[in-house]
């Protein structure tokens, strides 16, 4: 018998609205009951009315205490995540939470303990695992088609840096931007990171450096299964949103290249041209956000533990912390040094 899930959403910013749109139009067997946000203004009210959302509130307790709601989507600011996860778990509600869980290791561990003790399910929103290209790469790896992973190469470059005010509160490039790549590297390697060496510079905008961050970075990872990972990031690749993954294995190689916005090629006497790659992350990953929510509710339907799990969320933050320490101290750092 198919179970109906009654859902509350906390956070109606850009990603929260995206999740709401997917819940309303692309995820079966769910009913969205309440949306909570810190700022319920006329603009949000109109947006909700146009989509048939019956209840908006600034009080998250209305979601936690509603006996009908059995699942909660958390898309609020990072500094609220652990508190809301714990409150949801204490209310016996299953949880999908946007990344990262937190930037404090002890708070994350305490939160995961609460989730475990309450017996609810928690999934963390690392949506790139649900990109069809990266899923196919993963399939080639876990099936043994390319053999044992030896080198994992990830290129992740934004087309333009975010506002400086955002940089100041982002937690730094390794927690804000590379967090997706730590997860992708672990996902494709099928192993935990043992050691990281990170190097970086301010090559795009001096204001980013003045804000205490870097805008260009490279990291080398050593995994417990012996594989080596290489990640490169920049806040500004002027040609578009550059997202590539390559795995070299003992039997071959698999790679996912950028997708052009169309398949058209123009041939002339001077050159061959194709159109640009996507410029905005939602152009590139829109489908993956719907796929991850479908997967989450399918796991609930079948009483399966979803991944990326809370433990995945913890491990990704640990790698980020090790990378920060490595960059500051200019040396390789073992994960055990920051996991205390």
Tab-separated table of C-alpha atoms in Angstrom:
chain	number	residue	atom	x	y	z
A	1	UNK	CA	0.000	0.000	0.000
A	2	UNK	CA	1.390	3.413	-0.996
A	3	UNK	CA	1.923	5.735	1.946
A	4	UNK	CA	1.037	9.417	1.666
A	5	UNK	CA	3.587	11.827	3.059
A	6	UNK	CA	2.488	15.117	4.614
A	7	UNK	CA	5.332	17.606	4.305
A	8	UNK	CA	6.430	20.841	5.937
A	9	UNK	CA	9.140	23.016	4.401
A	10	UNK	CA	11.367	25.346	6.433
A	11	UNK	CA	12.986	28.048	4.341
A	12	UNK	CA	11.506	29.659	1.231
A	13	UNK	CA	14.553	31.275	-0.300
A	14	UNK	CA	15.928	30.298	-3.714
A	15	UNK	CA	16.616	26.636	-2.901
A	16	UNK	CA	13.565	26.326	-0.664
A	17	UNK	CA	11.333	27.541	-3.490
A	18	UNK	CA	12.990	25.118	-5.872
A	19	UNK	CA	12.255	22.221	-3.521
A	20	UNK	CA	8.664	23.429	-3.117
A	21	UNK	CA	8.174	23.579	-6.888
A	22	UNK	CA	9.504	20.025	-7.183
A	23	UNK	CA	7.311	18.781	-4.333
A	24	UNK	CA	4.228	20.277	-5.958
A	25	UNK	CA	4.899	19.129	-9.502
A	26	UNK	CA	7.374	16.261	-9.675
A	27	UNK	CA	7.253	14.137	-6.505
A	28	UNK	CA	4.377	11.656	-6.201
A	29	UNK	CA	2.413	10.720	-3.070
A	30	UNK	CA	3.155	13.863	-1.071
A	31	UNK	CA	1.036	16.712	0.231
A	32	UNK	CA	2.655	20.022	1.161
A	33	UNK	CA	0.867	21.387	4.236
A	34	UNK	CA	2.943	24.226	5.709
A	35	UNK	CA	5.804	26.450	4.529
A	36	UNK	CA	7.769	28.408	7.121
A	37	UNK	CA	10.147	31.288	6.495
A	38	UNK	CA	11.646	34.050	8.631
A	39	UNK	CA	10.195	36.667	6.297
A	40	UNK	CA	6.634	36.104	5.131
A	41	UNK	CA	6.106	39.275	3.090
A	42	UNK	CA	3.567	40.160	0.423
A	43	UNK	CA	5.821	38.903	-2.346
A	44	UNK	CA	6.132	35.448	-0.747
A	45	UNK	CA	2.393	35.384	-0.029
A	46	UNK	CA	1.632	36.050	-3.678
A	47	UNK	CA	4.119	33.397	-4.782
A	48	UNK	CA	2.501	30.866	-2.410
A	49	UNK	CA	-1.035	31.788	-3.474
A	50	UNK	CA	-0.145	31.231	-7.125
A	51	UNK	CA	0.926	27.687	-6.259
A	52	UNK	CA	-1.972	26.802	-4.017
A	53	UNK	CA	0.064	26.743	-0.804
A	54	UNK	CA	-2.530	27.113	1.921
A	55	UNK	CA	-0.409	27.979	4.931
A	56	UNK	CA	2.604	30.245	5.394
A	57	UNK	CA	4.078	30.933	8.802
A	58	UNK	CA	7.088	32.468	10.506
A	59	UNK	CA	6.752	29.958	13.363
A	60	UNK	CA	8.579	26.685	12.689
A	61	UNK	CA	6.885	25.129	15.724
A	62	UNK	CA	3.702	24.937	13.683
A	63	UNK	CA	5.516	22.379	11.540
A	64	UNK	CA	7.184	20.477	14.373
A	65	UNK	CA	3.993	20.173	16.407
A	66	UNK	CA	1.604	19.331	13.565
A	67	UNK	CA	0.587	15.668	14.107
A	68	UNK	CA	-0.140	15.125	10.416
A	69	UNK	CA	3.258	16.231	9.135
A	70	UNK	CA	5.627	13.257	8.957
A	71	UNK	CA	8.433	14.688	6.798
A	72	UNK	CA	10.301	17.985	6.870
A	73	UNK	CA	12.445	19.697	4.242
A	74	UNK	CA	14.999	22.072	5.798
A	75	UNK	CA	16.242	24.737	3.379
A	76	UNK	CA	16.905	27.543	5.841
A	77	UNK	CA	20.263	29.170	6.608
A	78	UNK	CA	23.108	26.870	7.671
A	79	UNK	CA	23.225	28.232	11.218
A	80	UNK	CA	19.705	26.841	11.836
A	81	UNK	CA	20.216	23.351	10.440
A	82	UNK	CA	21.304	21.413	13.516
A	83	UNK	CA	18.619	23.002	15.694
A	84	UNK	CA	15.877	22.225	13.212
A	85	UNK	CA	17.152	18.679	12.574
A	86	UNK	CA	17.102	17.984	16.305
A	87	UNK	CA	13.624	19.456	16.742
A	88	UNK	CA	12.313	17.460	13.798
A	89	UNK	CA	13.889	14.261	15.107
A	90	UNK	CA	12.440	14.837	18.582
A	91	UNK	CA	9.048	15.226	16.906
A	92	UNK	CA	9.583	11.867	15.125
A	93	UNK	CA	9.601	13.394	11.652
A	94	UNK	CA	11.873	12.274	8.819
A	95	UNK	CA	14.258	14.936	7.531
A	96	UNK	CA	15.757	16.150	4.290
A	97	UNK	CA	18.264	18.932	5.042
A	98	UNK	CA	20.248	21.084	2.685
A	99	UNK	CA	24.036	20.981	2.948
A	100	UNK	CA	26.002	21.532	5.080
A	101	UNK	CA	24.564	20.211	8.337
A	102	UNK	CA	26.707	22.717	10.227
A	103	UNK	CA	30.258	24.075	10.306
A	104	UNK	CA	30.910	22.806	13.843
A	105	UNK	CA	31.934	19.153	14.148
A	106	UNK	CA	30.663	18.689	17.695
A	107	UNK	CA	27.236	20.124	16.842
A	108	UNK	CA	27.007	17.790	13.858
A	109	UNK	CA	27.912	14.747	15.958
A	110	UNK	CA	25.427	15.665	18.664
A	111	UNK	CA	22.717	16.144	16.046
A	112	UNK	CA	23.404	12.787	14.412
A	113	UNK	CA	23.170	11.151	17.828
A	114	UNK	CA	19.735	12.693	18.340
A	115	UNK	CA	18.616	11.446	14.910
A	116	UNK	CA	19.869	7.953	15.712
A	117	UNK	CA	18.222	7.858	19.145
A	118	UNK	CA	14.871	9.021	17.756
A	119	UNK	CA	14.950	6.451	14.973
A	120	UNK	CA	14.090	8.837	12.134
A	121	UNK	CA	15.671	9.071	8.693
A	122	UNK	CA	17.958	11.912	7.620
A	123	UNK	CA	19.195	12.759	4.138
A	124	UNK	CA	21.566	15.626	3.336
A	125	UNK	CA	21.099	17.494	0.055
A	126	UNK	CA	24.221	16.855	-1.969
A	127	UNK	CA	22.257	17.002	-5.193
A	128	UNK	CA	25.158	16.412	-7.585
A	129	UNK	CA	25.066	12.711	-6.759
A	130	UNK	CA	21.734	12.717	-8.589
A	131	UNK	CA	22.988	14.301	-11.803
A	132	UNK	CA	22.402	11.690	-14.514
A	133	UNK	CA	25.954	11.996	-15.863
A	134	UNK	CA	27.651	11.585	-12.504
A	135	UNK	CA	25.296	8.714	-11.639
A	136	UNK	CA	26.415	6.962	-14.823
A	137	UNK	CA	30.058	7.487	-13.862
A	138	UNK	CA	29.336	5.979	-10.461
A	139	UNK	CA	27.604	3.023	-12.083
A	140	UNK	CA	30.676	2.357	-14.223
A	141	UNK	CA	32.853	2.397	-11.109
A	142	UNK	CA	30.767	0.266	-8.745
A	143	UNK	CA	29.998	-2.293	-11.458
A	144	UNK	CA	33.719	-2.884	-11.899
A	145	UNK	CA	33.603	-1.791	-15.532
A	146	UNK	CA	36.688	0.439	-15.147
A	147	UNK	CA	38.263	-1.598	-12.358
A	148	UNK	CA	39.526	-0.299	-9.047
A	149	UNK	CA	39.548	3.521	-8.852
A	150	UNK	CA	43.065	4.938	-8.952
A	151	UNK	CA	42.674	8.635	-9.778
A	152	UNK	CA	39.553	10.759	-9.221
A	153	UNK	CA	39.693	14.130	-11.001
A	154	UNK	CA	37.031	16.769	-10.388
A	155	UNK	CA	36.827	20.187	-11.998
A	156	UNK	CA	34.278	22.516	-10.421
A	157	UNK	CA	34.424	26.144	-11.532
A	158	UNK	CA	31.816	28.829	-11.017
A	159	UNK	CA	31.243	31.386	-13.792
A	160	UNK	CA	31.379	34.390	-11.451
A	161	UNK	CA	32.023	34.988	-7.750
A	162	UNK	CA	29.150	35.629	-5.359
A	163	UNK	CA	28.720	39.022	-3.644
A	164	UNK	CA	31.414	39.939	-1.130
A	165	UNK	CA	28.815	40.100	1.642
A	166	UNK	CA	28.057	36.437	0.954
A	167	UNK	CA	31.770	35.547	0.917
A	168	UNK	CA	32.112	37.027	4.409
A	169	UNK	CA	29.526	34.627	5.894
A	170	UNK	CA	30.097	31.613	3.620
A	171	UNK	CA	32.569	29.786	5.841
A	172	UNK	CA	35.214	29.921	3.117
A	173	UNK	CA	35.600	28.261	-0.256
A	174	UNK	CA	36.332	24.799	1.158
A	175	UNK	CA	33.088	24.717	3.167
A	176	UNK	CA	30.901	26.663	0.766
A	177	UNK	CA	31.975	25.623	-2.727
A	178	UNK	CA	34.250	22.591	-2.506
A	179	UNK	CA	31.855	20.868	-0.075
A	180	UNK	CA	30.065	19.437	-3.134
A	181	UNK	CA	33.359	18.166	-4.518
A	182	UNK	CA	34.430	16.473	-1.281
A	183	UNK	CA	31.133	14.597	-1.470
A	184	UNK	CA	31.506	13.757	-5.159
A	185	UNK	CA	35.049	12.502	-4.628
A	186	UNK	CA	33.978	10.213	-1.762
A	187	UNK	CA	30.950	9.028	-3.741
A	188	UNK	CA	33.003	8.113	-6.807
A	189	UNK	CA	35.978	6.661	-4.903
A	190	UNK	CA	33.777	4.470	-2.712
A	191	UNK	CA	36.134	5.245	0.135
A	192	UNK	CA	36.726	7.785	2.890
A	193	UNK	CA	39.373	10.482	2.630
A	194	UNK	CA	42.405	9.835	4.809
A	195	UNK	CA	44.499	12.918	4.065
A	196	UNK	CA	44.159	16.215	2.186
A	197	UNK	CA	46.633	18.769	0.925
A	198	UNK	CA	45.092	22.051	-0.214
A	199	UNK	CA	46.632	25.072	-1.876
A	200	UNK	CA	44.957	28.270	-2.947
A	201	UNK	CA	45.291	31.896	-3.953
A	202	UNK	CA	43.388	35.088	-4.630
A	203	UNK	CA	43.542	35.393	-8.422
A	204	UNK	CA	40.048	36.631	-9.308
A	205	UNK	CA	39.143	39.517	-6.992
A	206	UNK	CA	41.345	41.119	-4.303
A	207	UNK	CA	38.171	41.950	-2.337
A	208	UNK	CA	37.699	38.216	-1.723
A	209	UNK	CA	41.112	38.118	-0.091
A	210	UNK	CA	40.276	41.161	2.011
A	211	UNK	CA	37.139	39.327	3.134
A	212	UNK	CA	39.369	36.532	4.448
A	213	UNK	CA	38.911	33.951	1.717
A	214	UNK	CA	40.559	32.653	-1.460
A	215	UNK	CA	38.969	32.328	-4.891
A	216	UNK	CA	41.149	29.688	-6.549
A	217	UNK	CA	42.053	26.327	-5.040
A	218	UNK	CA	43.473	22.891	-5.758
A	219	UNK	CA	43.307	19.904	-3.410
A	220	UNK	CA	44.963	16.497	-3.470
A	221	UNK	CA	43.183	13.748	-1.555
A	222	UNK	CA	44.408	10.355	-0.387
A	223	UNK	CA	41.682	7.773	0.175
A	224	UNK	CA	41.729	4.788	2.497
A	225	UNK	CA	41.420	2.434	-0.483
A	226	UNK	CA	44.646	3.870	-1.948
A	227	UNK	CA	43.074	6.061	-4.620
A	228	UNK	CA	44.207	9.643	-5.184
A	229	UNK	CA	41.844	12.544	-5.787
A	230	UNK	CA	42.511	15.870	-7.490
A	231	UNK	CA	40.038	18.768	-7.259
A	232	UNK	CA	40.354	22.209	-8.820
A	233	UNK	CA	38.054	25.146	-8.075
A	234	UNK	CA	37.747	28.746	-9.104
A	235	UNK	CA	35.117	31.350	-8.346
A	236	UNK	CA	35.345	32.658	-11.914
A	237	UNK	CA	35.552	30.669	-15.137
A	238	UNK	CA	34.490	33.285	-17.670
A	239	UNK	CA	33.238	30.712	-20.212
A	240	UNK	CA	30.543	29.184	-17.982
A	241	UNK	CA	29.728	26.721	-15.226
A	242	UNK	CA	32.448	24.091	-15.649
A	243	UNK	CA	31.588	20.728	-14.061
A	244	UNK	CA	33.608	17.642	-14.999
A	245	UNK	CA	34.425	14.304	-13.377
A	246	UNK	CA	36.937	11.681	-14.488
A	247	UNK	CA	37.822	8.343	-12.886
A	248	UNK	CA	40.886	6.367	-13.940
A	249	UNK	CA	40.614	2.743	-12.898
A	250	UNK	CA	42.687	-0.408	-13.277
A	251	UNK	CA	40.607	-1.491	-16.303
A	252	UNK	CA	39.864	1.821	-17.969
A	253	UNK	CA	38.613	5.361	-17.602
A	254	UNK	CA	35.195	6.988	-17.350
A	255	UNK	CA	34.510	10.702	-17.591
A	256	UNK	CA	31.576	13.075	-17.589
A	257	UNK	CA	32.148	16.213	-19.618
A	258	UNK	CA	30.214	19.460	-19.654
A	259	UNK	CA	26.879	19.430	-21.445
A	260	UNK	CA	26.413	22.126	-24.055
A	261	UNK	CA	23.090	23.960	-24.048
A	262	UNK	CA	22.287	22.175	-27.330
A	263	UNK	CA	23.859	19.686	-29.773
A	264	UNK	CA	24.339	22.152	-32.645
A	265	UNK	CA	27.732	22.443	-34.333
A	266	UNK	CA	28.506	25.139	-36.885
A	267	UNK	CA	31.124	24.248	-39.502
A	268	UNK	CA	32.792	26.954	-41.589
A	269	UNK	CA	36.042	27.325	-43.507
A	270	UNK	CA	37.544	29.078	-40.490
A	271	UNK	CA	36.448	26.904	-37.564
A	272	UNK	CA	33.952	24.550	-35.955
A	273	UNK	CA	31.812	26.088	-33.202
A	274	UNK	CA	29.468	24.811	-30.544
A	275	UNK	CA	27.368	26.918	-28.200
A	276	UNK	CA	28.445	27.700	-24.665
A	277	UNK	CA	28.010	25.440	-21.676
A	278	UNK	CA	25.393	26.453	-19.042
A	279	UNK	CA	26.250	29.567	-17.055
A	280	UNK	CA	24.094	29.118	-13.944
A	281	UNK	CA	24.078	26.164	-11.533
A	282	UNK	CA	20.317	25.730	-11.816
A	283	UNK	CA	20.639	25.327	-15.582
A	284	UNK	CA	23.157	22.538	-15.008
A	285	UNK	CA	21.606	20.758	-12.038
A	286	UNK	CA	17.874	21.519	-12.141
A	287	UNK	CA	16.919	17.897	-12.852
A	288	UNK	CA	19.081	16.574	-10.023
A	289	UNK	CA	17.136	18.530	-7.391
A	290	UNK	CA	13.900	16.806	-8.388
A	291	UNK	CA	15.601	13.412	-8.621
A	292	UNK	CA	17.035	13.640	-5.099
A	293	UNK	CA	13.616	14.425	-3.583
A	294	UNK	CA	11.968	11.574	-5.478
A	295	UNK	CA	14.691	9.279	-4.145
A	296	UNK	CA	14.246	10.557	-0.571
A	297	UNK	CA	10.525	9.864	-0.499
A	298	UNK	CA	11.006	6.533	-2.248
A	299	UNK	CA	13.379	5.552	0.573
A	300	UNK	CA	10.741	6.552	3.121
A	301	UNK	CA	8.125	4.585	1.187
A	302	UNK	CA	10.293	1.464	1.336
A	303	UNK	CA	11.740	2.049	4.829
A	304	UNK	CA	15.272	2.366	3.472
A	305	UNK	CA	18.034	4.601	4.811
A	306	UNK	CA	18.729	7.368	2.265
A	307	UNK	CA	22.130	8.599	1.132
A	308	UNK	CA	23.845	11.026	1.318
A	309	UNK	CA	23.291	10.381	5.015
A	310	UNK	CA	24.072	12.428	8.070
A	311	UNK	CA	27.370	10.577	8.267
A	312	UNK	CA	28.167	11.668	4.715
A	313	UNK	CA	27.411	15.225	5.774
A	314	UNK	CA	29.823	14.866	8.701
A	315	UNK	CA	32.615	13.382	6.594
A	316	UNK	CA	32.371	16.154	3.996
A	317	UNK	CA	32.716	18.829	6.679
A	318	UNK	CA	35.674	16.977	8.205
A	319	UNK	CA	37.443	17.014	4.828
A	320	UNK	CA	36.654	20.722	4.481
A	321	UNK	CA	38.106	21.425	7.939
A	322	UNK	CA	41.234	19.430	7.082
A	323	UNK	CA	41.580	21.380	3.830
A	324	UNK	CA	41.327	24.690	5.684
A	325	UNK	CA	44.009	23.563	8.123
A	326	UNK	CA	46.183	22.306	5.271
A	327	UNK	CA	45.935	25.614	3.425
A	328	UNK	CA	46.763	27.652	6.529
A	329	UNK	CA	49.689	25.439	7.567
A	330	UNK	CA	50.904	24.563	4.046
A	331	UNK	CA	51.109	20.826	4.700
A	332	UNK	CA	49.109	17.626	4.208
A	333	UNK	CA	46.582	17.099	7.008
A	334	UNK	CA	45.062	13.800	8.053
A	335	UNK	CA	41.327	13.723	8.739
A	336	UNK	CA	42.101	12.297	12.184
A	337	UNK	CA	43.724	15.636	13.090
A	338	UNK	CA	40.409	17.479	12.854
A	339	UNK	CA	38.110	14.631	13.944
A	340	UNK	CA	38.529	14.971	17.688
